[in-house]
PDB file of C-alpha atoms in Angstrom:
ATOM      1  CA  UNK A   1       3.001 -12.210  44.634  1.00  0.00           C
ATOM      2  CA  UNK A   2       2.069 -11.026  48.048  1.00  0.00           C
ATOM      3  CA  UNK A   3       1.491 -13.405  50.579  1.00  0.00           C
ATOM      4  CA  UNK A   4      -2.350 -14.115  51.383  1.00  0.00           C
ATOM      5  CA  UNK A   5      -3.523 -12.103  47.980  1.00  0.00           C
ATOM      6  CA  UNK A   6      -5.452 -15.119  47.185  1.00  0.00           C
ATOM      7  CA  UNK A   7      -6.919 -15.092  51.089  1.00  0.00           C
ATOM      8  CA  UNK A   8     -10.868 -15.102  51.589  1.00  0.00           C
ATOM      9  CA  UNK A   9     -13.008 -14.847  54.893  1.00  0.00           C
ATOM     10  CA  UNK A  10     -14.728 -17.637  54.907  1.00  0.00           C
ATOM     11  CA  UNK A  11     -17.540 -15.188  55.622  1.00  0.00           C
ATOM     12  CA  UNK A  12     -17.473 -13.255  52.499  1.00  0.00           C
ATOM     13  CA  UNK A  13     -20.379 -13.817  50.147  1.00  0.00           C
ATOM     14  CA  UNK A  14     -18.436 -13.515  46.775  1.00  0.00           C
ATOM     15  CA  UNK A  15     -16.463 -16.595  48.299  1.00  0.00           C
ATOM     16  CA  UNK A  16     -17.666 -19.871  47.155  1.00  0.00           C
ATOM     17  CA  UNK A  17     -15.293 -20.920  49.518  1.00  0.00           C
ATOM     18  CA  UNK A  18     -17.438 -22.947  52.410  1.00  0.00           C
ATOM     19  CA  UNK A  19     -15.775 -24.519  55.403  1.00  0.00           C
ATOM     20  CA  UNK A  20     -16.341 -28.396  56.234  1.00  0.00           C
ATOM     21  CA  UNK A  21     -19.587 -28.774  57.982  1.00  0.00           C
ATOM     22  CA  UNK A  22     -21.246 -32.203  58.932  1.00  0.00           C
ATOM     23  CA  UNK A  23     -24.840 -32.637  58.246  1.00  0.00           C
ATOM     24  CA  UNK A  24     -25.686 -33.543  61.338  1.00  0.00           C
ATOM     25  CA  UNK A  25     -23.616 -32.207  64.825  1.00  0.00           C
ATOM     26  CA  UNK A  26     -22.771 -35.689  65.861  1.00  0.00           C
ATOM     27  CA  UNK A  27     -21.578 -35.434  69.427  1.00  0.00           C
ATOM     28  CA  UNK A  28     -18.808 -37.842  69.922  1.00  0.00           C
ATOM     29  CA  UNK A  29     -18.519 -41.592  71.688  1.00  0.00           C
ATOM     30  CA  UNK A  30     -20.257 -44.780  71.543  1.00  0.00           C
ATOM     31  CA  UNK A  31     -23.561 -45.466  71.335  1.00  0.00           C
ATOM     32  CA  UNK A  32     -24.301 -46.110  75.055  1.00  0.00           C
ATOM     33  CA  UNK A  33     -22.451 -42.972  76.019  1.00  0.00           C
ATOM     34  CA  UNK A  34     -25.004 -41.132  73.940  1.00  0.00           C
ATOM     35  CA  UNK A  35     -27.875 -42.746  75.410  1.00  0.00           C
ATOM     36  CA  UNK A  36     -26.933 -41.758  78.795  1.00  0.00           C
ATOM     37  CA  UNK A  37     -26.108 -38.477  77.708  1.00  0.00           C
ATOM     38  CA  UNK A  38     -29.204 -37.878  75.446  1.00  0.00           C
ATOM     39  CA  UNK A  39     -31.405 -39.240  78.443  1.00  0.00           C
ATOM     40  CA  UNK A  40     -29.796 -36.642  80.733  1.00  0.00           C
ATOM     41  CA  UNK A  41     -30.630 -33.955  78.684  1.00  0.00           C
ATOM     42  CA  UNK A  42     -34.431 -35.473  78.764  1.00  0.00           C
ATOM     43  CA  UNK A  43     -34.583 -35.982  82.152  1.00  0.00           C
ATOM     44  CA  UNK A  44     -33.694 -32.006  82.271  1.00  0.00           C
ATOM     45  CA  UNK A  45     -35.212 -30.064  79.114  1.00  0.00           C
ATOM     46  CA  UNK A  46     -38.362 -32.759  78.635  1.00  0.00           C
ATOM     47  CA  UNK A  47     -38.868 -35.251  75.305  1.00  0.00           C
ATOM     48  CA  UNK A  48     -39.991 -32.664  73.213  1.00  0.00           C
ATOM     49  CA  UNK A  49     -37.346 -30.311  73.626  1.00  0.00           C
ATOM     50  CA  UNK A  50     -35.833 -29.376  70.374  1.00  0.00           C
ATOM     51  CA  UNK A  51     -32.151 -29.537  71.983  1.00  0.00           C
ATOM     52  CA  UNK A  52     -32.683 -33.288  71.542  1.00  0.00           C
ATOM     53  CA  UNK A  53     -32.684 -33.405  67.946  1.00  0.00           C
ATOM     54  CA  UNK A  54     -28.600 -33.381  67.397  1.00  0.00           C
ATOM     55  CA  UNK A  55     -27.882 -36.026  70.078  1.00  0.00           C
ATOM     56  CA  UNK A  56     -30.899 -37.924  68.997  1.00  0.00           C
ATOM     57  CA  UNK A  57     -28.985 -37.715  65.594  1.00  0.00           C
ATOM     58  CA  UNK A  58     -25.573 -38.221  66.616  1.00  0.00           C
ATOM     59  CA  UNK A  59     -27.377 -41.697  68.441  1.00  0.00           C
ATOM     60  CA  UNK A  60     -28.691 -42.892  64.962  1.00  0.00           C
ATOM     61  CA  UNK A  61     -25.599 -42.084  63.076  1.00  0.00           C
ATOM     62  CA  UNK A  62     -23.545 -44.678  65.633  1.00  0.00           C
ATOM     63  CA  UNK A  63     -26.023 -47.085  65.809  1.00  0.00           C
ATOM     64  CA  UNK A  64     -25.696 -47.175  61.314  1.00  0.00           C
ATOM     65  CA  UNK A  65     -21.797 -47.264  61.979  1.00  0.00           C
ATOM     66  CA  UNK A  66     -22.450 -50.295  64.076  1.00  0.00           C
ATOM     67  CA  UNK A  67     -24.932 -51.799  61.718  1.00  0.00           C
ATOM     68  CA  UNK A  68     -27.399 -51.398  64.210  1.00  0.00           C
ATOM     69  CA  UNK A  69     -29.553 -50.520  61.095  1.00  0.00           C
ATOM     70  CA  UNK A  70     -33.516 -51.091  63.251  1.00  0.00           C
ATOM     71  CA  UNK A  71     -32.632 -48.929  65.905  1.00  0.00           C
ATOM     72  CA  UNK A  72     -30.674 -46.285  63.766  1.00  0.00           C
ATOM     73  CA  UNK A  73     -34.131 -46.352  61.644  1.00  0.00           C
ATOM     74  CA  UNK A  74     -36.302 -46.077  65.111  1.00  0.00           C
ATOM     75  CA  UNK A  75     -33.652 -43.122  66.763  1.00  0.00           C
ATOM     76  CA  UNK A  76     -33.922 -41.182  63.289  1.00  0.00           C
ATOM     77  CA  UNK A  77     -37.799 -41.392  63.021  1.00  0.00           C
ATOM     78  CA  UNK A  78     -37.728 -39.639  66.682  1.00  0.00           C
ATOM     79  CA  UNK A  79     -35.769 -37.039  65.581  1.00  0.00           C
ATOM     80  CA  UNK A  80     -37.443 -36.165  62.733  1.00  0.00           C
ATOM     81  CA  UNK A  81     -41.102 -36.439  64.298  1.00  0.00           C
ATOM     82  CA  UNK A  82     -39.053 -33.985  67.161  1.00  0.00           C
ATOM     83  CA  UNK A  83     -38.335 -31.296  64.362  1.00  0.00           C
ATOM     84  CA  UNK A  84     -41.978 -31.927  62.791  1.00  0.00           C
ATOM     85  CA  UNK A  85     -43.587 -30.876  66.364  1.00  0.00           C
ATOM     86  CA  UNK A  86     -41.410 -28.150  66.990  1.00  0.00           C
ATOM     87  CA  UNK A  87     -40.811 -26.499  63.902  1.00  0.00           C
ATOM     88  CA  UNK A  88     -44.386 -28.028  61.358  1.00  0.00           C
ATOM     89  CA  UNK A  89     -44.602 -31.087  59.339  1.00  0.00           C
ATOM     90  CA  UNK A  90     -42.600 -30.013  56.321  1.00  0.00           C
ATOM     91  CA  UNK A  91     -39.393 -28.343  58.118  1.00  0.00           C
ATOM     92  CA  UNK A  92     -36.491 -28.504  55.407  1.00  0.00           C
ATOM     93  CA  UNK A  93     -34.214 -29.085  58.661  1.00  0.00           C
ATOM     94  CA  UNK A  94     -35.670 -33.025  58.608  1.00  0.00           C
ATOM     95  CA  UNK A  95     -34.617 -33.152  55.144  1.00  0.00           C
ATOM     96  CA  UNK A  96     -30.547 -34.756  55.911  1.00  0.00           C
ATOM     97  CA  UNK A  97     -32.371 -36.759  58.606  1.00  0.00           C
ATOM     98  CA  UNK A  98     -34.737 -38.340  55.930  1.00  0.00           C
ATOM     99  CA  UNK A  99     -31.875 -39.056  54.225  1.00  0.00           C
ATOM    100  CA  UNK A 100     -30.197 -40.693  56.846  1.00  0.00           C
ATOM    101  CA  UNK A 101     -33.483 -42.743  57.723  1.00  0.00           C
ATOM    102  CA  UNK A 102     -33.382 -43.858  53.996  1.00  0.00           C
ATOM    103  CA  UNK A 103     -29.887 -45.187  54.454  1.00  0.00           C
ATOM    104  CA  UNK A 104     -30.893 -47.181  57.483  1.00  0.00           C
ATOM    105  CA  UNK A 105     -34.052 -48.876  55.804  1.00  0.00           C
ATOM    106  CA  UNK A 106     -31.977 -49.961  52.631  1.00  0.00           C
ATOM    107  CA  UNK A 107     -29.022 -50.999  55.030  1.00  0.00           C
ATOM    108  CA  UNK A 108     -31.828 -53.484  56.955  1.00  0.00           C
ATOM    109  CA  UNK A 109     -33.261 -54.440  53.846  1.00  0.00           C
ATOM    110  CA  UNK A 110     -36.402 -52.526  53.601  1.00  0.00           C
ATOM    111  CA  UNK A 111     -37.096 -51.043  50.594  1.00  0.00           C
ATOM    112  CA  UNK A 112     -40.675 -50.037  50.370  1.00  0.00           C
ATOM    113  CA  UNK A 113     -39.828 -47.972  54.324  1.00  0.00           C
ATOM    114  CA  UNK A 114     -36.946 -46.519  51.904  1.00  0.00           C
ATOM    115  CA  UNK A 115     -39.482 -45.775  49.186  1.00  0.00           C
ATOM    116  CA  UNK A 116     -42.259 -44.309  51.684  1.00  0.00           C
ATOM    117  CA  UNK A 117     -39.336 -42.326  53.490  1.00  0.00           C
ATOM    118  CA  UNK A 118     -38.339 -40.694  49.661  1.00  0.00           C
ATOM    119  CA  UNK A 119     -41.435 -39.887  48.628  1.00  0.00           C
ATOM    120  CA  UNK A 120     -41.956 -38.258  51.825  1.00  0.00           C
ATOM    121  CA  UNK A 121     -38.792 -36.266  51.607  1.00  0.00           C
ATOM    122  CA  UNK A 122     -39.780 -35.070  47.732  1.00  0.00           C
ATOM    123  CA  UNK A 123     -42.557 -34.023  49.523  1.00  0.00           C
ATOM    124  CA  UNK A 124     -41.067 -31.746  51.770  1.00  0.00           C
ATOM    125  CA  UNK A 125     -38.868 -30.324  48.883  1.00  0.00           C
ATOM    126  CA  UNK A 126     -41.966 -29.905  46.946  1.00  0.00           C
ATOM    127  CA  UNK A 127     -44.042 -27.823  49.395  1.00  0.00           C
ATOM    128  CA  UNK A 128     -40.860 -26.022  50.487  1.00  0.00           C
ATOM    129  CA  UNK A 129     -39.015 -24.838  47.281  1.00  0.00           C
ATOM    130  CA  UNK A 130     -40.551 -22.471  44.400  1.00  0.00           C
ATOM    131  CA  UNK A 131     -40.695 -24.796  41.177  1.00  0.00           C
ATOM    132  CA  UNK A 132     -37.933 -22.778  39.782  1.00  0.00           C
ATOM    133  CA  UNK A 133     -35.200 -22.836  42.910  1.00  0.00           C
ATOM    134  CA  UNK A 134     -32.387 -24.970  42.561  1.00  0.00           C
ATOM    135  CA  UNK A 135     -33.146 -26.876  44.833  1.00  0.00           C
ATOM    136  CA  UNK A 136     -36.297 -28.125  43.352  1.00  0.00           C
ATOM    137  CA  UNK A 137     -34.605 -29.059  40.336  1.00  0.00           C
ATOM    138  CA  UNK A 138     -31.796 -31.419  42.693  1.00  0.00           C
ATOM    139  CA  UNK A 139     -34.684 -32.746  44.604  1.00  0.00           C
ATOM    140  CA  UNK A 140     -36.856 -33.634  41.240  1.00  0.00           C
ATOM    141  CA  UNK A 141     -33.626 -35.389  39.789  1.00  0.00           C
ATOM    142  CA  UNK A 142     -32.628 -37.193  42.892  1.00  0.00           C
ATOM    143  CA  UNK A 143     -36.622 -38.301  43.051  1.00  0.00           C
ATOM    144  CA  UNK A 144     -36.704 -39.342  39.729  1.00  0.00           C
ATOM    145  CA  UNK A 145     -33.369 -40.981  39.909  1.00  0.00           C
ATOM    146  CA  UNK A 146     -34.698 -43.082  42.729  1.00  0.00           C
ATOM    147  CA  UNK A 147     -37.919 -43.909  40.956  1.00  0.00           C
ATOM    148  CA  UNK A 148     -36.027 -45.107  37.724  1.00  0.00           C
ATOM    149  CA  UNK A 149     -33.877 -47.583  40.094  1.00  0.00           C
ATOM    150  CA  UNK A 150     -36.203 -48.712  41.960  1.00  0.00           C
ATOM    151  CA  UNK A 151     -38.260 -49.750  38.371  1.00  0.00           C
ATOM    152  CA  UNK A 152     -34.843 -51.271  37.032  1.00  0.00           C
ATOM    153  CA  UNK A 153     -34.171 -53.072  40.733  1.00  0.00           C
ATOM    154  CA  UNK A 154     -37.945 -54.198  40.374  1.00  0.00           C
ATOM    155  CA  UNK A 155     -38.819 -53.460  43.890  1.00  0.00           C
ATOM    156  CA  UNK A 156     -42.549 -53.908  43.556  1.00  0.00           C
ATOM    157  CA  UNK A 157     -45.281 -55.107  40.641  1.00  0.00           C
ATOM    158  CA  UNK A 158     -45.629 -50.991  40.123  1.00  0.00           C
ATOM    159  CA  UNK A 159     -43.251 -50.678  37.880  1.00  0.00           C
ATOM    160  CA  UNK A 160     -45.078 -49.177  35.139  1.00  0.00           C
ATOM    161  CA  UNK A 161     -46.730 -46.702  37.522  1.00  0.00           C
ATOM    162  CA  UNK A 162     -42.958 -45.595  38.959  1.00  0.00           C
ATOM    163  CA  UNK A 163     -42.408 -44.395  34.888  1.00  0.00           C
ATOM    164  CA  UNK A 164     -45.329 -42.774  35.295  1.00  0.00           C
ATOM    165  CA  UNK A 165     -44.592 -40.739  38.709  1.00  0.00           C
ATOM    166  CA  UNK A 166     -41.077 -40.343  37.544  1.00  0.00           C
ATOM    167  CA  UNK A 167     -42.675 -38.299  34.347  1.00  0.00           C
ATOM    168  CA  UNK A 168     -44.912 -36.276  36.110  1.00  0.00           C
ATOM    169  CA  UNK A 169     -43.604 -35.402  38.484  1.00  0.00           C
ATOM    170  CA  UNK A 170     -40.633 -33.889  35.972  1.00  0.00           C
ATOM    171  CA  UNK A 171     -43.550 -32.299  33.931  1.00  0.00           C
ATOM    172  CA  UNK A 172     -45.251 -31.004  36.540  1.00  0.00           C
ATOM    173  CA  UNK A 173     -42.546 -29.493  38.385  1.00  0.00           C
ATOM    174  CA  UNK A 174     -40.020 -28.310  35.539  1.00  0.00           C
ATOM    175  CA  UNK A 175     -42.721 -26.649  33.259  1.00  0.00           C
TER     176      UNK A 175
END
């Protein structure tokens, strides 16, 4: 065989061949690096500037390696409210962030934030993605998934209502 006949561009649409990519561009360093960086960049561009969003991120995601869980929750809701002013309330871009919020809440122990924060993110899938995309289908399952443990954890007294939610929302959407 000739050497690189089984070479792709990583660029080449019939690849499904996609290079490692974080979800979120984490600059590196500890957390109080980050905070002095992230308040340069305020004190220059102003705290609405979208260019806050990744270190805003990369802040959150060392505060949850830390276990710094409140503040990781309080540094991801900034971020996402950042994207939400700068880009309208249901961005997809928020989506990983949401997800990372989620994490915090169930790392501090709150579980209803972690069930507001999810039905806010199906939400955001919902208005976003054509019934029939993919990506509805992956957000309905992962929704549903988390409504069926959450009424098998018994998080609340609505468990009967989560069954409920969990059904039609995969009626309403699939069909």
């Amino acid at each position: 065989t000739a050497y690189g006949s089984y070479m792709l561009r990583a660029d080449d649409p019939r690849s499904d061949y996609r290079p490692y990519a974080p979800l979120r561009p984490d600059p590196p360093g500890s957390a109080v690096k980050l905070q002095g960086e992230l308040d340069a960049v305020e004190a220059l561009q102003g705290p609405y500037t979208p260019e806050l969003v990744p270190w805003l991120s990369g802040l959150a995601a060392a505060y949850q390696s830390d276990g710094r869980f409140p503040e990781a929750s309080a540094t991801y809701a900034r971020a996402i409210h950042l994207l939400r002013v700068n880009e309208g309330l249901k961005t997809t871009r928020q989506a990983p962030l949401v997800e990372q919020l989620i994490e915090s809440n169930l790392g501090a122990g709150q579980v209803q934030a972690a069930d507001n924060q999810q039905k806010y993110l199906f939400a955001i899938r919902r208005a976003s993605y054509h019934p029939t995309d993919p990506e509805m289908h992956a957000a309905v399952a992962q929704y549903t998934d988390w409504l069926r443990a959450a009424y098998l954890a018994e998080v609340d007294s609505e468990r009967f209502h989560r069954l409920q939610v969990a059904w039609q929302v995969g009626v309403g959407v699939l069909t």
